[in-house]
Amino acid sequence: MVKFSGTKDEKGFSWEKDHRNLARYVAAEGMVLMKNTGLLPLSGGEKVALFGGGALHPYKGGTGSGDVNSRATVSIYDGLLEEDVKLVNTKWILEYKDLYEKRRQAWREEIWKAVDDGERPGDEFALYTDHMWHMPMGRDVKEEDIEGIDTAIYVISRKSGESEDRTDAKGDYELSEWEIRNLNFLCDHVENVVVLLNVGGPINVTRFMLEEHVKGILNISQPGMEAGHAVADVLTGRVTPSGKLTATWGTSYEKYPEAMEFSHISKNLEEEVYKEDIYMGYKYFDSFDVMSAYGFGFGLSYTEFMIDVKEVTTDLMHVHVTCDVFNVGNKYAGKEVVQVYVSMPQELCKKEYRRLVGFAKTGLLKPGEKQEVTISFSAKDMASFHEKGDCFILEAGDYGLWVGESLENASLHKLIEVETQVLLEHTSSICKGREEIQTLDPGDKPYGKEQRYLEIAGKANLERIIFAPRPGLYASEEKKEVNPVYEAAKEKAKEIVAGLTREELAKVLCGQPGGRAENVGVAGIHVPGAAGETTGELAHKGIPLAVMADGPAGLRIQTRYEANETTGQVYPLGFLENIEGGELIRSEKRPDCQYYYQYSTAIPIGTCLAQTFDLELLKEVGKMIGEEMRSFGVHFWLAPGMNLQRNPLCGRNFEYFSEDPVVSGLTAAALTQGVQSVPGCTVTLKHFACNNSEENRMGVDCKLTVRNLRENYLRGFEIAIKKGKPLAIMTSYNHVNGFHSAASYDLCTRVLREDFGFEGMIMTDWGTTFFPGKSTPPVDPWRCAAAGNDLIMPGIPADQEGILKGMEEGFLSEDRARECAQRIVAVVLYLTEAQNQE
């Protein structure tokens, strides 16, 4: 009997309601209150008018592989109505609804006409449809729209997505003329204005952040399918906001380091030189005294908290900071995030002034309640990488310990004294660039700030804590946990692979080819709409097939497909019909077929998840994703996306967590632990490494110092690997210091396997060897395998031929090919056997 993915019941699975409730909860937890002069939460008696395109059609997430074809998205308009907010004068909203629907229909017709006329094949054209759509401007707000209201809520929405970077122009990073005109009108005529930011990353908010009539600014992010409900929860006080920013919001785009050298703005898409070096994000703003609009870790609440540092202790490798957190407000319960930063001595090498080393979030505290939290961090979190010796060193000297609810409001509490310089860890020598990079010179700025904090510490007679970590202990700090089931799978894989021919090896090292393999985003067959599969051609050899679905805002699969239950034939939608939640479907159901439904939950974007700073909650979210994977028969979630938000215009920042590697690593580890708590499910950390721009992601060469690479861009992956124990990692399209990341032995083998101890399998991003429509010379498949990149995805016959050619001509040793195959087979056996167990 053929087993079909999904369910014949259009109402979906029994878990849908519970999962939507969790998506709603985490969305509200990730929203950041950026301004409140006493207006919020709404009292319930206000007469409110709602404006902005995002009021009816908020962006639940970004476009591309990070999108999720969910059942529906709750509008902010509907969410407020359900909470009995008194929305009056809705004429503007109803007129906009009509305008939007007409424009959307015209957009559909334009796309299908272009396909029918042969302008592009449907599946190729689907890659560009997202960029053709722009949310329409409504008419200007008039006096009749605000008659009798107390409060105006204005929604600013921004789209971002894969393969295209944002711009610094009006209507993107800057406000559009339409938005400026209408916000000015509202501020001139309405006493209370609330701005909702439905955005995937920073925009310029300086025009209205200081406006006296703008009483509230709430960054709702791109909050998933339960957008409207979550917004209503926060605006009405059902949920007290507790989210914190994971990226710095500058006062203007030009204030970011190397802003004019980024991507299309520089007009040089061939290389991206990271001249800012280690001074990225808040590390730049803080070290160089550059004012921001809203700083890293910032976020307001409806109540107030006090943090009391009780105790700081050390052991052979860690510092432990214990605090009492008090809710000192008198009305609202709430949660607080305790953030710990360190300042570092500047003698041995220049460093950023302060660095996040850990954080903890309280539970819900009622007024007058307190909770004790402990934040622990390691010596490596305080150390710096030295390229000359390829090692991490903890410099001798006084380290300032800062504790607070944000970077800006953190207070200096202790001095941590390291009496003797400690060499913590030797690493592999990797990614040496062919040319020297002229990096940003901090001058004496960090040094001068260090002298000031030491002076303050001396005057305040702050306690000095001695920290004497043991040299060389860090490398063995993360004890290897032996998983006997996985070890057995590895032994079984070794036996199976030993009996494979070269032709069979080539099949294992490539994804499943077939009628849909070259449809880059939806190459899956057994779960329609899934991104791809491992080979199923060797089932007779004991190698089962495993399914992969995109993320990271939920599972990206088709909402429905057709199946002939008599013949077992599946009729999946085309790539074009598969996007936009099925809006582009125009085919009629075949008379001999049954619909199967695959509605999955669209959770908030990665940035919103990270803004919760709640690792236990994120484990729950990961478990939820794992449960949906198991329901559909998916083994690999192609997420979390954890590249750093180097520049606010990177089109894919919405998928990523933060500009900080500690936040990124701990967030990814929590999601990984949650997903992998469900038997037969794993994550795929991506994109390894330096995928920080989209315009020429297949060809751009990211040039940076090895120190910057080690301290920032690899550090989050290291944390996630050692704490989360994922079974898969995906490489990026770009080059790093002249070498394609997918074919970099330094990255795939020396860093991941030798330095980080990664024991799972590595795969390429989809189409690395042939991406359609790109003129960049492809990467030879054998080069990826030779580097230790095990699996070429999504899999086409040419990839298998390339692997065979590499072995025949001696570029790829058969032993290396078998090592790659063993890792693939071991992971696939481990996952499929677990899912097959009842």
PDB file of N, CA and C in Angstrom, residues 624-687:
ATOM      1  N   MET A 624       7.990  21.451  18.561  1.00  0.00           N
ATOM      2  CA  MET A 624       6.800  21.580  17.726  1.00  0.00           C
ATOM      3  C   MET A 624       7.135  21.329  16.257  1.00  0.00           C
ATOM      4  N   ILE A 625       8.251  21.924  15.792  1.00  0.00           N
ATOM      5  CA  ILE A 625       8.679  21.702  14.411  1.00  0.00           C
ATOM      6  C   ILE A 625       8.970  20.223  14.192  1.00  0.00           C
ATOM      7  N   GLY A 626       9.638  19.592  15.133  1.00  0.00           N
ATOM      8  CA  GLY A 626       9.940  18.170  15.024  1.00  0.00           C
ATOM      9  C   GLY A 626       8.686  17.320  14.921  1.00  0.00           C
ATOM     10  N   GLU A 627       7.666  17.673  15.682  1.00  0.00           N
ATOM     11  CA  GLU A 627       6.410  16.921  15.627  1.00  0.00           C
ATOM     12  C   GLU A 627       5.760  17.042  14.254  1.00  0.00           C
ATOM     13  N   GLU A 628       5.831  18.222  13.643  1.00  0.00           N
ATOM     14  CA  GLU A 628       5.272  18.383  12.305  1.00  0.00           C
ATOM     15  C   GLU A 628       6.109  17.628  11.276  1.00  0.00           C
ATOM     16  N   MET A 629       7.427  17.642  11.451  1.00  0.00           N
ATOM     17  CA  MET A 629       8.292  16.875  10.551  1.00  0.00           C
ATOM     18  C   MET A 629       7.899  15.405  10.569  1.00  0.00           C
ATOM     19  N   ARG A 630       7.716  14.887  11.752  1.00  0.00           N
ATOM     20  CA  ARG A 630       7.378  13.467  11.876  1.00  0.00           C
ATOM     21  C   ARG A 630       6.007  13.170  11.271  1.00  0.00           C
ATOM     22  N   SER A 631       5.062  14.108  11.422  1.00  0.00           N
ATOM     23  CA  SER A 631       3.729  13.916  10.858  1.00  0.00           C
ATOM     24  C   SER A 631       3.780  13.802   9.340  1.00  0.00           C
ATOM     25  N   PHE A 632       4.664  14.569   8.710  1.00  0.00           N
ATOM     26  CA  PHE A 632       4.733  14.590   7.248  1.00  0.00           C
ATOM     27  C   PHE A 632       5.774  13.622   6.689  1.00  0.00           C
ATOM     28  N   GLY A 633       6.610  13.060   7.536  1.00  0.00           N
ATOM     29  CA  GLY A 633       7.663  12.180   7.047  1.00  0.00           C
ATOM     30  C   GLY A 633       8.901  12.912   6.592  1.00  0.00           C
ATOM     31  N   VAL A 634       9.193  14.052   7.238  1.00  0.00           N
ATOM     32  CA  VAL A 634      10.392  14.834   6.939  1.00  0.00           C
ATOM     33  C   VAL A 634      11.456  14.521   7.982  1.00  0.00           C
ATOM     34  N   HIS A 635      12.698  14.344   7.545  1.00  0.00           N
ATOM     35  CA  HIS A 635      13.784  13.987   8.454  1.00  0.00           C
ATOM     36  C   HIS A 635      14.721  15.149   8.749  1.00  0.00           C
ATOM     37  N   PHE A 636      14.973  15.999   7.755  1.00  0.00           N
ATOM     38  CA  PHE A 636      15.901  17.131   7.911  1.00  0.00           C
ATOM     39  C   PHE A 636      15.133  18.443   7.784  1.00  0.00           C
ATOM     40  N   TRP A 637      15.236  19.281   8.786  1.00  0.00           N
ATOM     41  CA  TRP A 637      14.731  20.655   8.683  1.00  0.00           C
ATOM     42  C   TRP A 637      15.914  21.507   8.243  1.00  0.00           C
ATOM     43  N   LEU A 638      15.812  22.142   7.091  1.00  0.00           N
ATOM     44  CA  LEU A 638      16.919  22.939   6.554  1.00  0.00           C
ATOM     45  C   LEU A 638      16.944  24.299   7.256  1.00  0.00           C
ATOM     46  N   ALA A 639      17.289  24.268   8.497  1.00  0.00           N
ATOM     47  CA  ALA A 639      17.321  25.401   9.408  1.00  0.00           C
ATOM     48  C   ALA A 639      17.988  24.898  10.682  1.00  0.00           C
ATOM     49  N   PRO A 640      18.353  25.762  11.611  1.00  0.00           N
ATOM     50  CA  PRO A 640      18.196  27.210  11.612  1.00  0.00           C
ATOM     51  C   PRO A 640      19.213  27.919  10.719  1.00  0.00           C
ATOM     52  N   GLY A 641      18.780  29.091  10.209  1.00  0.00           N
ATOM     53  CA  GLY A 641      19.707  29.986   9.513  1.00  0.00           C
ATOM     54  C   GLY A 641      20.406  30.837  10.548  1.00  0.00           C
ATOM     55  N   MET A 642      21.723  30.824  10.558  1.00  0.00           N
ATOM     56  CA  MET A 642      22.423  31.488  11.661  1.00  0.00           C
ATOM     57  C   MET A 642      23.629  32.310  11.227  1.00  0.00           C
ATOM     58  N   ASN A 643      23.558  32.845  10.005  1.00  0.00           N
ATOM     59  CA  ASN A 643      24.591  33.815   9.641  1.00  0.00           C
ATOM     60  C   ASN A 643      24.362  35.109  10.407  1.00  0.00           C
ATOM     61  N   LEU A 644      25.414  35.882  10.571  1.00  0.00           N
ATOM     62  CA  LEU A 644      25.304  37.104  11.359  1.00  0.00           C
ATOM     63  C   LEU A 644      24.761  38.260  10.522  1.00  0.00           C
ATOM     64  N   GLN A 645      24.032  39.135  11.167  1.00  0.00           N
ATOM     65  CA  GLN A 645      23.448  40.300  10.510  1.00  0.00           C
ATOM     66  C   GLN A 645      24.498  41.411  10.444  1.00  0.00           C
ATOM     67  N   ARG A 646      25.418  41.225   9.514  1.00  0.00           N
ATOM     68  CA  ARG A 646      26.543  42.154   9.390  1.00  0.00           C
ATOM     69  C   ARG A 646      26.098  43.546   8.967  1.00  0.00           C
ATOM     70  N   ASN A 647      25.157  43.594   8.043  1.00  0.00           N
ATOM     71  CA  ASN A 647      24.669  44.859   7.507  1.00  0.00           C
ATOM     72  C   ASN A 647      23.145  44.799   7.481  1.00  0.00           C
ATOM     73  N   PRO A 648      22.441  45.884   7.831  1.00  0.00           N
ATOM     74  CA  PRO A 648      20.973  45.813   7.904  1.00  0.00           C
ATOM     75  C   PRO A 648      20.291  45.573   6.568  1.00  0.00           C
ATOM     76  N   LEU A 649      21.009  45.719   5.448  1.00  0.00           N
ATOM     77  CA  LEU A 649      20.387  45.558   4.143  1.00  0.00           C
ATOM     78  C   LEU A 649      20.493  44.146   3.572  1.00  0.00           C
ATOM     79  N   CYS A 650      21.139  43.239   4.256  1.00  0.00           N
ATOM     80  CA  CYS A 650      21.195  41.868   3.743  1.00  0.00           C
ATOM     81  C   CYS A 650      19.768  41.341   3.610  1.00  0.00           C
ATOM     82  N   GLY A 651      19.426  40.872   2.404  1.00  0.00           N
ATOM     83  CA  GLY A 651      18.059  40.467   2.134  1.00  0.00           C
ATOM     84  C   GLY A 651      17.582  39.297   2.952  1.00  0.00           C
ATOM     85  N   ARG A 652      18.506  38.540   3.505  1.00  0.00           N
ATOM     86  CA  ARG A 652      18.116  37.324   4.216  1.00  0.00           C
ATOM     87  C   ARG A 652      18.280  37.463   5.730  1.00  0.00           C
ATOM     88  N   ASN A 653      18.498  38.662   6.200  1.00  0.00           N
ATOM     89  CA  ASN A 653      18.660  38.859   7.640  1.00  0.00           C
ATOM     90  C   ASN A 653      17.472  38.356   8.442  1.00  0.00           C
ATOM     91  N   PHE A 654      16.283  38.416   7.858  1.00  0.00           N
ATOM     92  CA  PHE A 654      15.093  37.994   8.593  1.00  0.00           C
ATOM     93  C   PHE A 654      15.186  36.537   9.039  1.00  0.00           C
ATOM     94  N   GLU A 655      15.919  35.719   8.277  1.00  0.00           N
ATOM     95  CA  GLU A 655      16.088  34.313   8.636  1.00  0.00           C
ATOM     96  C   GLU A 655      17.089  34.135   9.773  1.00  0.00           C
ATOM     97  N   TYR A 656      17.946  35.113   9.953  1.00  0.00           N
ATOM     98  CA  TYR A 656      19.056  34.988  10.887  1.00  0.00           C
ATOM     99  C   TYR A 656      18.685  35.598  12.236  1.00  0.00           C
ATOM    100  N   PHE A 657      19.456  35.265  13.240  1.00  0.00           N
ATOM    101  CA  PHE A 657      19.079  35.607  14.604  1.00  0.00           C
ATOM    102  C   PHE A 657      19.578  36.965  15.071  1.00  0.00           C
ATOM    103  N   SER A 658      20.830  37.298  14.742  1.00  0.00           N
ATOM    104  CA  SER A 658      21.432  38.416  15.450  1.00  0.00           C
ATOM    105  C   SER A 658      22.718  38.863  14.771  1.00  0.00           C
ATOM    106  N   GLU A 659      23.213  40.013  15.220  1.00  0.00           N
ATOM    107  CA  GLU A 659      24.548  40.456  14.847  1.00  0.00           C
ATOM    108  C   GLU A 659      25.595  39.892  15.793  1.00  0.00           C
ATOM    109  N   ASP A 660      25.154  39.160  16.804  1.00  0.00           N
ATOM    110  CA  ASP A 660      26.059  38.648  17.835  1.00  0.00           C
ATOM    111  C   ASP A 660      26.157  37.126  17.773  1.00  0.00           C
ATOM    112  N   PRO A 661      27.370  36.568  17.812  1.00  0.00           N
ATOM    113  CA  PRO A 661      27.517  35.113  17.692  1.00  0.00           C
ATOM    114  C   PRO A 661      27.024  34.324  18.896  1.00  0.00           C
ATOM    115  N   VAL A 662      27.055  34.913  20.090  1.00  0.00           N
ATOM    116  CA  VAL A 662      26.571  34.190  21.269  1.00  0.00           C
ATOM    117  C   VAL A 662      25.061  34.010  21.203  1.00  0.00           C
ATOM    118  N   VAL A 663      24.347  35.089  20.872  1.00  0.00           N
ATOM    119  CA  VAL A 663      22.900  34.982  20.709  1.00  0.00           C
ATOM    120  C   VAL A 663      22.567  33.987  19.609  1.00  0.00           C
ATOM    121  N   SER A 664      23.275  34.089  18.482  1.00  0.00           N
ATOM    122  CA  SER A 664      23.027  33.204  17.358  1.00  0.00           C
ATOM    123  C   SER A 664      23.271  31.747  17.737  1.00  0.00           C
ATOM    124  N   GLY A 665      24.396  31.476  18.381  1.00  0.00           N
ATOM    125  CA  GLY A 665      24.748  30.103  18.728  1.00  0.00           C
ATOM    126  C   GLY A 665      23.827  29.478  19.747  1.00  0.00           C
ATOM    127  N   LEU A 666      23.495  30.215  20.802  1.00  0.00           N
ATOM    128  CA  LEU A 666      22.627  29.668  21.846  1.00  0.00           C
ATOM    129  C   LEU A 666      21.202  29.491  21.351  1.00  0.00           C
ATOM    130  N   THR A 667      20.728  30.422  20.508  1.00  0.00           N
ATOM    131  CA  THR A 667      19.387  30.287  19.946  1.00  0.00           C
ATOM    132  C   THR A 667      19.302  29.057  19.052  1.00  0.00           C
ATOM    133  N   ALA A 668      20.297  28.884  18.190  1.00  0.00           N
ATOM    134  CA  ALA A 668      20.316  27.721  17.299  1.00  0.00           C
ATOM    135  C   ALA A 668      20.417  26.423  18.089  1.00  0.00           C
ATOM    136  N   ALA A 669      21.213  26.418  19.142  1.00  0.00           N
ATOM    137  CA  ALA A 669      21.355  25.213  19.964  1.00  0.00           C
ATOM    138  C   ALA A 669      20.031  24.834  20.608  1.00  0.00           C
ATOM    139  N   ALA A 670      19.281  25.830  21.095  1.00  0.00           N
ATOM    140  CA  ALA A 670      17.995  25.541  21.733  1.00  0.00           C
ATOM    141  C   ALA A 670      17.003  24.955  20.735  1.00  0.00           C
ATOM    142  N   LEU A 671      16.909  25.545  19.544  1.00  0.00           N
ATOM    143  CA  LEU A 671      16.011  25.009  18.516  1.00  0.00           C
ATOM    144  C   LEU A 671      16.431  23.600  18.114  1.00  0.00           C
ATOM    145  N   THR A 672      17.737  23.383  18.001  1.00  0.00           N
ATOM    146  CA  THR A 672      18.253  22.061  17.648  1.00  0.00           C
ATOM    147  C   THR A 672      17.857  21.022  18.686  1.00  0.00           C
ATOM    148  N   GLN A 673      18.038  21.361  19.952  1.00  0.00           N
ATOM    149  CA  GLN A 673      17.681  20.426  21.024  1.00  0.00           C
ATOM    150  C   GLN A 673      16.192  20.093  20.980  1.00  0.00           C
ATOM    151  N   GLY A 674      15.366  21.103  20.663  1.00  0.00           N
ATOM    152  CA  GLY A 674      13.937  20.856  20.592  1.00  0.00           C
ATOM    153  C   GLY A 674      13.564  19.942  19.440  1.00  0.00           C
ATOM    154  N   VAL A 675      14.068  20.234  18.251  1.00  0.00           N
ATOM    155  CA  VAL A 675      13.761  19.403  17.077  1.00  0.00           C
ATOM    156  C   VAL A 675      14.227  17.978  17.308  1.00  0.00           C
ATOM    157  N   GLN A 676      15.443  17.810  17.807  1.00  0.00           N
ATOM    158  CA  GLN A 676      16.027  16.480  17.944  1.00  0.00           C
ATOM    159  C   GLN A 676      15.495  15.715  19.151  1.00  0.00           C
ATOM    160  N   SER A 677      14.644  16.360  19.950  1.00  0.00           N
ATOM    161  CA  SER A 677      13.958  15.615  21.011  1.00  0.00           C
ATOM    162  C   SER A 677      12.861  14.732  20.429  1.00  0.00           C
ATOM    163  N   VAL A 678      12.499  14.971  19.169  1.00  0.00           N
ATOM    164  CA  VAL A 678      11.520  14.142  18.472  1.00  0.00           C
ATOM    165  C   VAL A 678      12.281  13.088  17.670  1.00  0.00           C
ATOM    166  N   PRO A 679      12.089  11.804  17.940  1.00  0.00           N
ATOM    167  CA  PRO A 679      12.863  10.761  17.256  1.00  0.00           C
ATOM    168  C   PRO A 679      12.745  10.853  15.739  1.00  0.00           C
ATOM    169  N   GLY A 680      13.900  10.735  15.079  1.00  0.00           N
ATOM    170  CA  GLY A 680      13.919  10.715  13.627  1.00  0.00           C
ATOM    171  C   GLY A 680      13.986  12.075  12.972  1.00  0.00           C
ATOM    172  N   CYS A 681      14.254  13.124  13.751  1.00  0.00           N
ATOM    173  CA  CYS A 681      14.277  14.476  13.208  1.00  0.00           C
ATOM    174  C   CYS A 681      15.579  15.177  13.574  1.00  0.00           C
ATOM    175  N   THR A 682      16.087  15.979  12.635  1.00  0.00           N
ATOM    176  CA  THR A 682      17.283  16.756  12.920  1.00  0.00           C
ATOM    177  C   THR A 682      17.210  18.081  12.178  1.00  0.00           C
ATOM    178  N   VAL A 683      18.139  18.947  12.521  1.00  0.00           N
ATOM    179  CA  VAL A 683      18.238  20.262  11.881  1.00  0.00           C
ATOM    180  C   VAL A 683      19.409  20.252  10.901  1.00  0.00           C
ATOM    181  N   THR A 684      19.522  21.353  10.160  1.00  0.00           N
ATOM    182  CA  THR A 684      20.655  21.557   9.254  1.00  0.00           C
ATOM    183  C   THR A 684      21.115  22.993   9.437  1.00  0.00           C
ATOM    184  N   LEU A 685      22.136  23.207  10.252  1.00  0.00           N
ATOM    185  CA  LEU A 685      22.632  24.559  10.467  1.00  0.00           C
ATOM    186  C   LEU A 685      23.119  25.138   9.142  1.00  0.00           C
ATOM    187  N   LYS A 686      22.765  26.407   8.869  1.00  0.00           N
ATOM    188  CA  LYS A 686      23.158  27.006   7.594  1.00  0.00           C
ATOM    189  C   LYS A 686      23.341  28.512   7.773  1.00  0.00           C
ATOM    190  N   HIS A 687      24.071  29.169   6.874  1.00  0.00           N
ATOM    191  CA  HIS A 687      24.837  28.688   5.724  1.00  0.00           C
ATOM    192  C   HIS A 687      26.300  28.881   6.091  1.00  0.00           C
TER     193      HIS A 687
END
